[in-house]
Amino acid sequence: MSMKLIVLGLLMEGEKHPYEIQQLVKSRQMKFYIKMAPGSLYYAFDKLKEDGFIEVAEVVTDTNRPDKTIYRITHKGKREFESILMKQLGQKEQISKPIFAALSFANYANPEQVKERLLKRITDTEDFLEKIKFLYSVKRESEDRAKLYIIIGVWMQLKTELAWLQKIYKDAVDEKLHEIGMGELDEELW
């Protein structure tokens, strides 16, 4: 998800300071589906202001603290937000995961280490799945459906990934990862 979309989308809700946006990203658990590099938020604000998509709404001066600049989205920014949103909704997904490259060469690695790493990945995925279930239980009565579908989508993907990892692990335990062919896929995966 683009940093421009995040900033403009959160400014669609009202005027905000960059730190407030950072806190909203945290409180809304957006970390589960967006990547936000340190410093990228303030860079995005500078660029959006330079491009005329946001403007300063007010500067709050407090003698004990540095000035606090509050921003709002412009009409041009609202058009840009909608353009980015529609592009993002229609963008084709790229399925690329580091595990795919690793599986391509798993037969050349120590089988015990492969099993150990797969088991750790299964455990991590189970833990993440529990966090997402908890997040849904907390948010299900307070968030709009569009946001809840994000949580549901992550949950469904994790559930599928867990079943997939368990199948790979079973083949690793049965020493079948090097075998050619697989036969028909199990109905549970389809």
CSV table of N, CA, C and O in Angstrom, one decimal, residues 101-176:
chain,number,residue,atom,x,y,z
A,101,ALA,N,11.5,-19.1,-3.2
A,101,ALA,CA,12.9,-19.3,-3.7
A,101,ALA,C,13.6,-20.4,-2.9
A,101,ALA,O,14.3,-21.2,-3.4
A,102,ALA,N,13.3,-20.3,-1.6
A,102,ALA,CA,14.0,-21.3,-0.7
A,102,ALA,C,13.5,-22.7,-1.0
A,102,ALA,O,14.4,-23.7,-1.0
A,103,LEU,N,12.2,-22.9,-1.3
A,103,LEU,CA,11.7,-24.3,-1.6
A,103,LEU,C,12.3,-24.8,-2.9
A,103,LEU,O,12.5,-26.0,-3.1
A,104,SER,N,12.7,-23.9,-3.8
A,104,SER,CA,13.3,-24.3,-5.1
A,104,SER,C,14.6,-25.0,-4.9
A,104,SER,O,15.0,-25.9,-5.7
A,105,PHE,N,15.3,-24.8,-3.7
A,105,PHE,CA,16.6,-25.4,-3.5
A,105,PHE,C,16.6,-26.2,-2.2
A,105,PHE,O,17.7,-26.5,-1.7
A,106,ALA,N,15.5,-26.4,-1.6
A,106,ALA,CA,15.4,-27.1,-0.3
A,106,ALA,C,16.1,-28.5,-0.3
A,106,ALA,O,16.6,-28.9,0.7
A,107,ASN,N,16.1,-29.1,-1.5
A,107,ASN,CA,16.7,-30.5,-1.6
A,107,ASN,C,18.2,-30.5,-1.4
A,107,ASN,O,18.8,-31.5,-1.2
A,108,TYR,N,18.8,-29.3,-1.5
A,108,TYR,CA,20.3,-29.2,-1.3
A,108,TYR,C,20.7,-28.9,0.1
A,108,TYR,O,21.9,-28.8,0.4
A,109,ALA,N,19.7,-28.7,1.0
A,109,ALA,CA,20.0,-28.3,2.4
A,109,ALA,C,19.9,-29.5,3.3
A,109,ALA,O,19.4,-30.5,2.9
A,110,ASN,N,20.4,-29.3,4.5
A,110,ASN,CA,20.3,-30.3,5.5
A,110,ASN,C,18.9,-30.6,5.8
A,110,ASN,O,18.2,-29.6,6.3
A,111,PRO,N,18.4,-31.8,5.6
A,111,PRO,CA,16.9,-32.1,5.8
A,111,PRO,C,16.4,-31.8,7.3
A,111,PRO,O,15.3,-31.3,7.4
A,112,GLU,N,17.3,-32.0,8.3
A,112,GLU,CA,16.9,-31.7,9.6
A,112,GLU,C,16.7,-30.2,9.8
A,112,GLU,O,15.7,-29.8,10.5
A,113,GLN,N,17.6,-29.4,9.3
A,113,GLN,CA,17.4,-28.0,9.4
A,113,GLN,C,16.2,-27.5,8.6
A,113,GLN,O,15.5,-26.5,9.1
A,114,VAL,N,15.9,-28.1,7.5
A,114,VAL,CA,14.7,-27.7,6.7
A,114,VAL,C,13.5,-28.0,7.6
A,114,VAL,O,12.6,-27.1,7.7
A,115,LYS,N,13.4,-29.1,8.2
A,115,LYS,CA,12.2,-29.5,9.0
A,115,LYS,C,12.1,-28.5,10.2
A,115,LYS,O,11.0,-28.1,10.5
A,116,GLU,N,13.3,-28.3,10.8
A,116,GLU,CA,13.3,-27.4,12.0
A,116,GLU,C,12.7,-26.0,11.6
A,116,GLU,O,11.9,-25.4,12.3
A,117,ARG,N,13.2,-25.5,10.4
A,117,ARG,CA,12.8,-24.1,10.0
A,117,ARG,C,11.3,-24.1,9.6
A,117,ARG,O,10.6,-23.2,9.9
A,118,LEU,N,10.9,-25.2,8.9
A,118,LEU,CA,9.4,-25.3,8.6
A,118,LEU,C,8.6,-25.3,9.8
A,118,LEU,O,7.5,-24.7,9.9
A,119,LEU,N,9.0,-26.1,10.8
A,119,LEU,CA,8.2,-26.2,12.1
A,119,LEU,C,8.2,-24.8,12.8
A,119,LEU,O,7.1,-24.4,13.3
A,120,LYS,N,9.3,-24.1,12.7
A,120,LYS,CA,9.3,-22.7,13.3
A,120,LYS,C,8.3,-21.8,12.6
A,120,LYS,O,7.6,-21.0,13.2
A,121,ARG,N,8.3,-21.9,11.3
A,121,ARG,CA,7.4,-21.1,10.4
A,121,ARG,C,6.0,-21.5,10.7
A,121,ARG,O,5.1,-20.6,10.8
A,122,ILE,N,5.7,-22.7,10.9
A,122,ILE,CA,4.3,-23.2,11.3
A,122,ILE,C,3.9,-22.5,12.6
A,122,ILE,O,2.8,-22.0,12.7
A,123,THR,N,4.8,-22.6,13.6
A,123,THR,CA,4.5,-22.0,14.9
A,123,THR,C,4.3,-20.5,14.8
A,123,THR,O,3.3,-20.0,15.4
A,124,ASP,N,5.1,-19.8,14.0
A,124,ASP,CA,5.0,-18.4,13.9
A,124,ASP,C,3.7,-18.0,13.2
A,124,ASP,O,3.0,-17.1,13.5
A,125,THR,N,3.3,-18.8,12.2
A,125,THR,CA,2.0,-18.6,11.5
A,125,THR,C,0.8,-18.8,12.4
A,125,THR,O,-0.1,-18.1,12.4
A,126,GLU,N,0.9,-19.9,13.2
A,126,GLU,CA,-0.2,-20.1,14.2
A,126,GLU,C,-0.3,-19.0,15.2
A,126,GLU,O,-1.4,-18.5,15.5
A,127,ASP,N,0.8,-18.5,15.6
A,127,ASP,CA,0.8,-17.3,16.6
A,127,ASP,C,0.2,-16.1,15.9
A,127,ASP,O,-0.6,-15.4,16.5
A,128,PHE,N,0.6,-15.8,14.7
A,128,PHE,CA,0.1,-14.7,13.9
A,128,PHE,C,-1.4,-14.8,13.7
A,128,PHE,O,-2.2,-13.9,13.8
A,129,LEU,N,-1.8,-16.0,13.4
A,129,LEU,CA,-3.3,-16.3,13.2
A,129,LEU,C,-4.1,-16.0,14.4
A,129,LEU,O,-5.1,-15.4,14.4
A,130,GLU,N,-3.5,-16.4,15.6
A,130,GLU,CA,-4.2,-16.1,16.9
A,130,GLU,C,-4.3,-14.6,17.1
A,130,GLU,O,-5.3,-14.1,17.6
A,131,LYS,N,-3.2,-13.8,16.7
A,131,LYS,CA,-3.2,-12.4,16.9
A,131,LYS,C,-4.3,-11.7,16.0
A,131,LYS,O,-5.0,-10.8,16.4
A,132,ILE,N,-4.4,-12.2,14.8
A,132,ILE,CA,-5.4,-11.7,13.9
A,132,ILE,C,-6.8,-12.0,14.3
A,132,ILE,O,-7.7,-11.2,14.3
A,133,LYS,N,-7.0,-13.2,14.9
A,133,LYS,CA,-8.4,-13.6,15.4
A,133,LYS,C,-8.7,-12.7,16.6
A,133,LYS,O,-9.8,-12.2,16.7
A,134,PHE,N,-7.7,-12.4,17.4
A,134,PHE,CA,-8.0,-11.5,18.6
A,134,PHE,C,-8.3,-10.1,18.1
A,134,PHE,O,-9.2,-9.4,18.6
A,135,LEU,N,-7.5,-9.6,17.1
A,135,LEU,CA,-7.7,-8.3,16.5
A,135,LEU,C,-9.2,-8.2,16.0
A,135,LEU,O,-9.8,-7.2,16.2
A,136,TYR,N,-9.6,-9.2,15.3
A,136,TYR,CA,-11.0,-9.2,14.8
A,136,TYR,C,-12.0,-9.1,15.9
A,136,TYR,O,-13.0,-8.4,15.9
A,137,SER,N,-11.8,-9.9,17.0
A,137,SER,CA,-12.7,-9.9,18.1
A,137,SER,C,-12.8,-8.5,18.8
A,137,SER,O,-13.8,-8.1,19.2
A,138,VAL,N,-11.7,-7.8,18.7
A,138,VAL,CA,-11.7,-6.5,19.3
A,138,VAL,C,-12.3,-5.4,18.4
A,138,VAL,O,-13.0,-4.5,18.9
A,139,LYS,N,-12.1,-5.6,17.1
A,139,LYS,CA,-12.5,-4.6,16.2
A,139,LYS,C,-13.9,-4.8,15.5
A,139,LYS,O,-14.5,-3.9,14.9
A,140,ARG,N,-14.5,-6.0,15.7
A,140,ARG,CA,-15.7,-6.4,14.9
A,140,ARG,C,-16.9,-5.5,15.2
A,140,ARG,O,-17.8,-5.4,14.3
A,141,GLU,N,-17.0,-4.9,16.3
A,141,GLU,CA,-18.1,-4.1,16.7
A,141,GLU,C,-17.8,-2.6,16.5
A,141,GLU,O,-18.7,-1.8,16.6
A,142,SER,N,-16.6,-2.2,16.2
A,142,SER,CA,-16.2,-0.8,16.2
A,142,SER,C,-15.7,-0.3,14.9
A,142,SER,O,-15.5,0.9,14.7
A,143,GLU,N,-15.4,-1.2,13.9
A,143,GLU,CA,-14.9,-0.8,12.6
A,143,GLU,C,-15.9,-1.0,11.5
A,143,GLU,O,-16.8,-1.9,11.6
A,144,ASP,N,-15.7,-0.3,10.4
A,144,ASP,CA,-16.6,-0.5,9.3
A,144,ASP,C,-16.2,-1.8,8.5
A,144,ASP,O,-15.1,-2.3,8.7
A,145,ARG,N,-17.1,-2.3,7.8
A,145,ARG,CA,-16.9,-3.6,7.1
A,145,ARG,C,-15.7,-3.6,6.2
A,145,ARG,O,-15.0,-4.6,6.1
A,146,ALA,N,-15.5,-2.5,5.5
A,146,ALA,CA,-14.3,-2.4,4.6
A,146,ALA,C,-13.0,-2.8,5.3
A,146,ALA,O,-12.2,-3.5,4.9
A,147,LYS,N,-12.9,-2.2,6.5
A,147,LYS,CA,-11.7,-2.4,7.3
A,147,LYS,C,-11.7,-3.8,7.9
A,147,LYS,O,-10.6,-4.5,8.0
A,148,LEU,N,-12.9,-4.3,8.2
A,148,LEU,CA,-12.9,-5.7,8.8
A,148,LEU,C,-12.6,-6.7,7.7
A,148,LEU,O,-12.0,-7.8,8.0
A,149,TYR,N,-12.9,-6.4,6.5
A,149,TYR,CA,-12.5,-7.3,5.4
A,149,TYR,C,-11.0,-7.5,5.2
A,149,TYR,O,-10.5,-8.5,4.8
A,150,ILE,N,-10.3,-6.5,5.6
A,150,ILE,CA,-8.8,-6.6,5.6
A,150,ILE,C,-8.4,-7.6,6.6
A,150,ILE,O,-7.6,-8.5,6.3
A,151,ILE,N,-8.9,-7.5,7.8
A,151,ILE,CA,-8.6,-8.5,8.8
A,151,ILE,C,-9.0,-9.9,8.4
A,151,ILE,O,-8.3,-10.9,8.6
A,152,ILE,N,-10.2,-10.0,7.9
A,152,ILE,CA,-10.7,-11.3,7.4
A,152,ILE,C,-9.8,-11.9,6.3
A,152,ILE,O,-9.5,-13.1,6.3
A,153,GLY,N,-9.4,-11.0,5.4
A,153,GLY,CA,-8.5,-11.5,4.3
A,153,GLY,C,-7.2,-12.0,4.8
A,153,GLY,O,-6.7,-13.0,4.3
A,154,VAL,N,-6.6,-11.3,5.7
A,154,VAL,CA,-5.4,-11.7,6.3
A,154,VAL,C,-5.6,-13.1,7.0
A,154,VAL,O,-4.8,-14.0,6.9
A,155,TRP,N,-6.7,-13.2,7.8
A,155,TRP,CA,-7.0,-14.4,8.5
A,155,TRP,C,-7.1,-15.6,7.5
A,155,TRP,O,-6.5,-16.6,7.7
A,156,MET,N,-7.8,-15.4,6.4
A,156,MET,CA,-8.0,-16.4,5.4
A,156,MET,C,-6.7,-16.8,4.8
A,156,MET,O,-6.4,-18.0,4.6
A,157,GLN,N,-5.9,-15.9,4.4
A,157,GLN,CA,-4.6,-16.1,3.8
A,157,GLN,C,-3.7,-16.9,4.8
A,157,GLN,O,-3.0,-17.9,4.4
A,158,LEU,N,-3.7,-16.5,6.1
A,158,LEU,CA,-2.9,-17.2,7.1
A,158,LEU,C,-3.3,-18.6,7.3
A,158,LEU,O,-2.5,-19.6,7.4
A,159,LYS,N,-4.6,-18.8,7.3
A,159,LYS,CA,-5.2,-20.2,7.4
A,159,LYS,C,-4.8,-21.1,6.3
A,159,LYS,O,-4.4,-22.2,6.5
A,160,THR,N,-4.8,-20.5,5.1
A,160,THR,CA,-4.4,-21.3,3.9
A,160,THR,C,-2.9,-21.6,3.9
A,160,THR,O,-2.4,-22.7,3.7
A,161,GLU,N,-2.1,-20.5,4.3
A,161,GLU,CA,-0.7,-20.7,4.4
A,161,GLU,C,-0.3,-21.8,5.4
A,161,GLU,O,0.6,-22.6,5.2
A,162,LEU,N,-1.0,-21.8,6.6
A,162,LEU,CA,-0.8,-22.8,7.6
A,162,LEU,C,-1.0,-24.2,7.1
A,162,LEU,O,-0.1,-25.1,7.3
A,163,ALA,N,-2.1,-24.4,6.4
A,163,ALA,CA,-2.4,-25.7,5.8
A,163,ALA,C,-1.3,-26.1,4.8
A,163,ALA,O,-0.8,-27.3,4.8
A,164,TRP,N,-0.9,-25.2,4.0
A,164,TRP,CA,0.2,-25.4,3.0
A,164,TRP,C,1.5,-25.8,3.7
A,164,TRP,O,2.2,-26.7,3.3
A,165,LEU,N,1.9,-25.0,4.7
A,165,LEU,CA,3.1,-25.3,5.4
A,165,LEU,C,3.1,-26.6,6.1
A,165,LEU,O,4.1,-27.3,6.1
A,166,GLN,N,2.0,-27.0,6.6
A,166,GLN,CA,1.8,-28.3,7.3
A,166,GLN,C,2.0,-29.4,6.3
A,166,GLN,O,2.6,-30.5,6.6
A,167,LYS,N,1.5,-29.2,5.1
A,167,LYS,CA,1.7,-30.3,4.0
A,167,LYS,C,3.2,-30.4,3.6
A,167,LYS,O,3.7,-31.5,3.5
A,168,ILE,N,3.8,-29.2,3.5
A,168,ILE,CA,5.3,-29.2,3.1
A,168,ILE,C,6.1,-29.9,4.3
A,168,ILE,O,6.9,-30.8,4.0
A,169,TYR,N,5.7,-29.6,5.5
A,169,TYR,CA,6.4,-30.2,6.6
A,169,TYR,C,6.2,-31.7,6.7
A,169,TYR,O,7.2,-32.4,6.9
A,170,LYS,N,5.0,-32.1,6.4
A,170,LYS,CA,4.8,-33.6,6.4
A,170,LYS,C,5.6,-34.3,5.3
A,170,LYS,O,6.2,-35.3,5.6
A,171,ASP,N,5.7,-33.7,4.2
A,171,ASP,CA,6.5,-34.2,3.1
A,171,ASP,C,8.0,-34.2,3.5
A,171,ASP,O,8.7,-35.2,3.2
A,172,ALA,N,8.4,-33.2,4.2
A,172,ALA,CA,9.8,-33.1,4.7
A,172,ALA,C,10.1,-34.2,5.7
A,172,ALA,O,11.1,-34.9,5.6
A,173,VAL,N,9.1,-34.5,6.6
A,173,VAL,CA,9.3,-35.5,7.6
A,173,VAL,C,9.3,-36.9,6.9
A,173,VAL,O,10.1,-37.8,7.2
A,174,ASP,N,8.4,-37.1,5.9
A,174,ASP,CA,8.3,-38.3,5.1
A,174,ASP,C,9.4,-38.5,4.1
A,174,ASP,O,9.4,-39.4,3.3
A,175,GLU,N,10.3,-37.5,4.0
A,175,GLU,CA,11.4,-37.4,3.1
A,175,GLU,C,11.0,-37.5,1.6
A,175,GLU,O,11.5,-38.3,0.8
A,176,LYS,N,9.9,-36.8,1.3
A,176,LYS,CA,9.3,-36.8,0.0
A,176,LYS,C,9.6,-35.5,-0.8
A,176,LYS,O,9.1,-35.4,-2.0
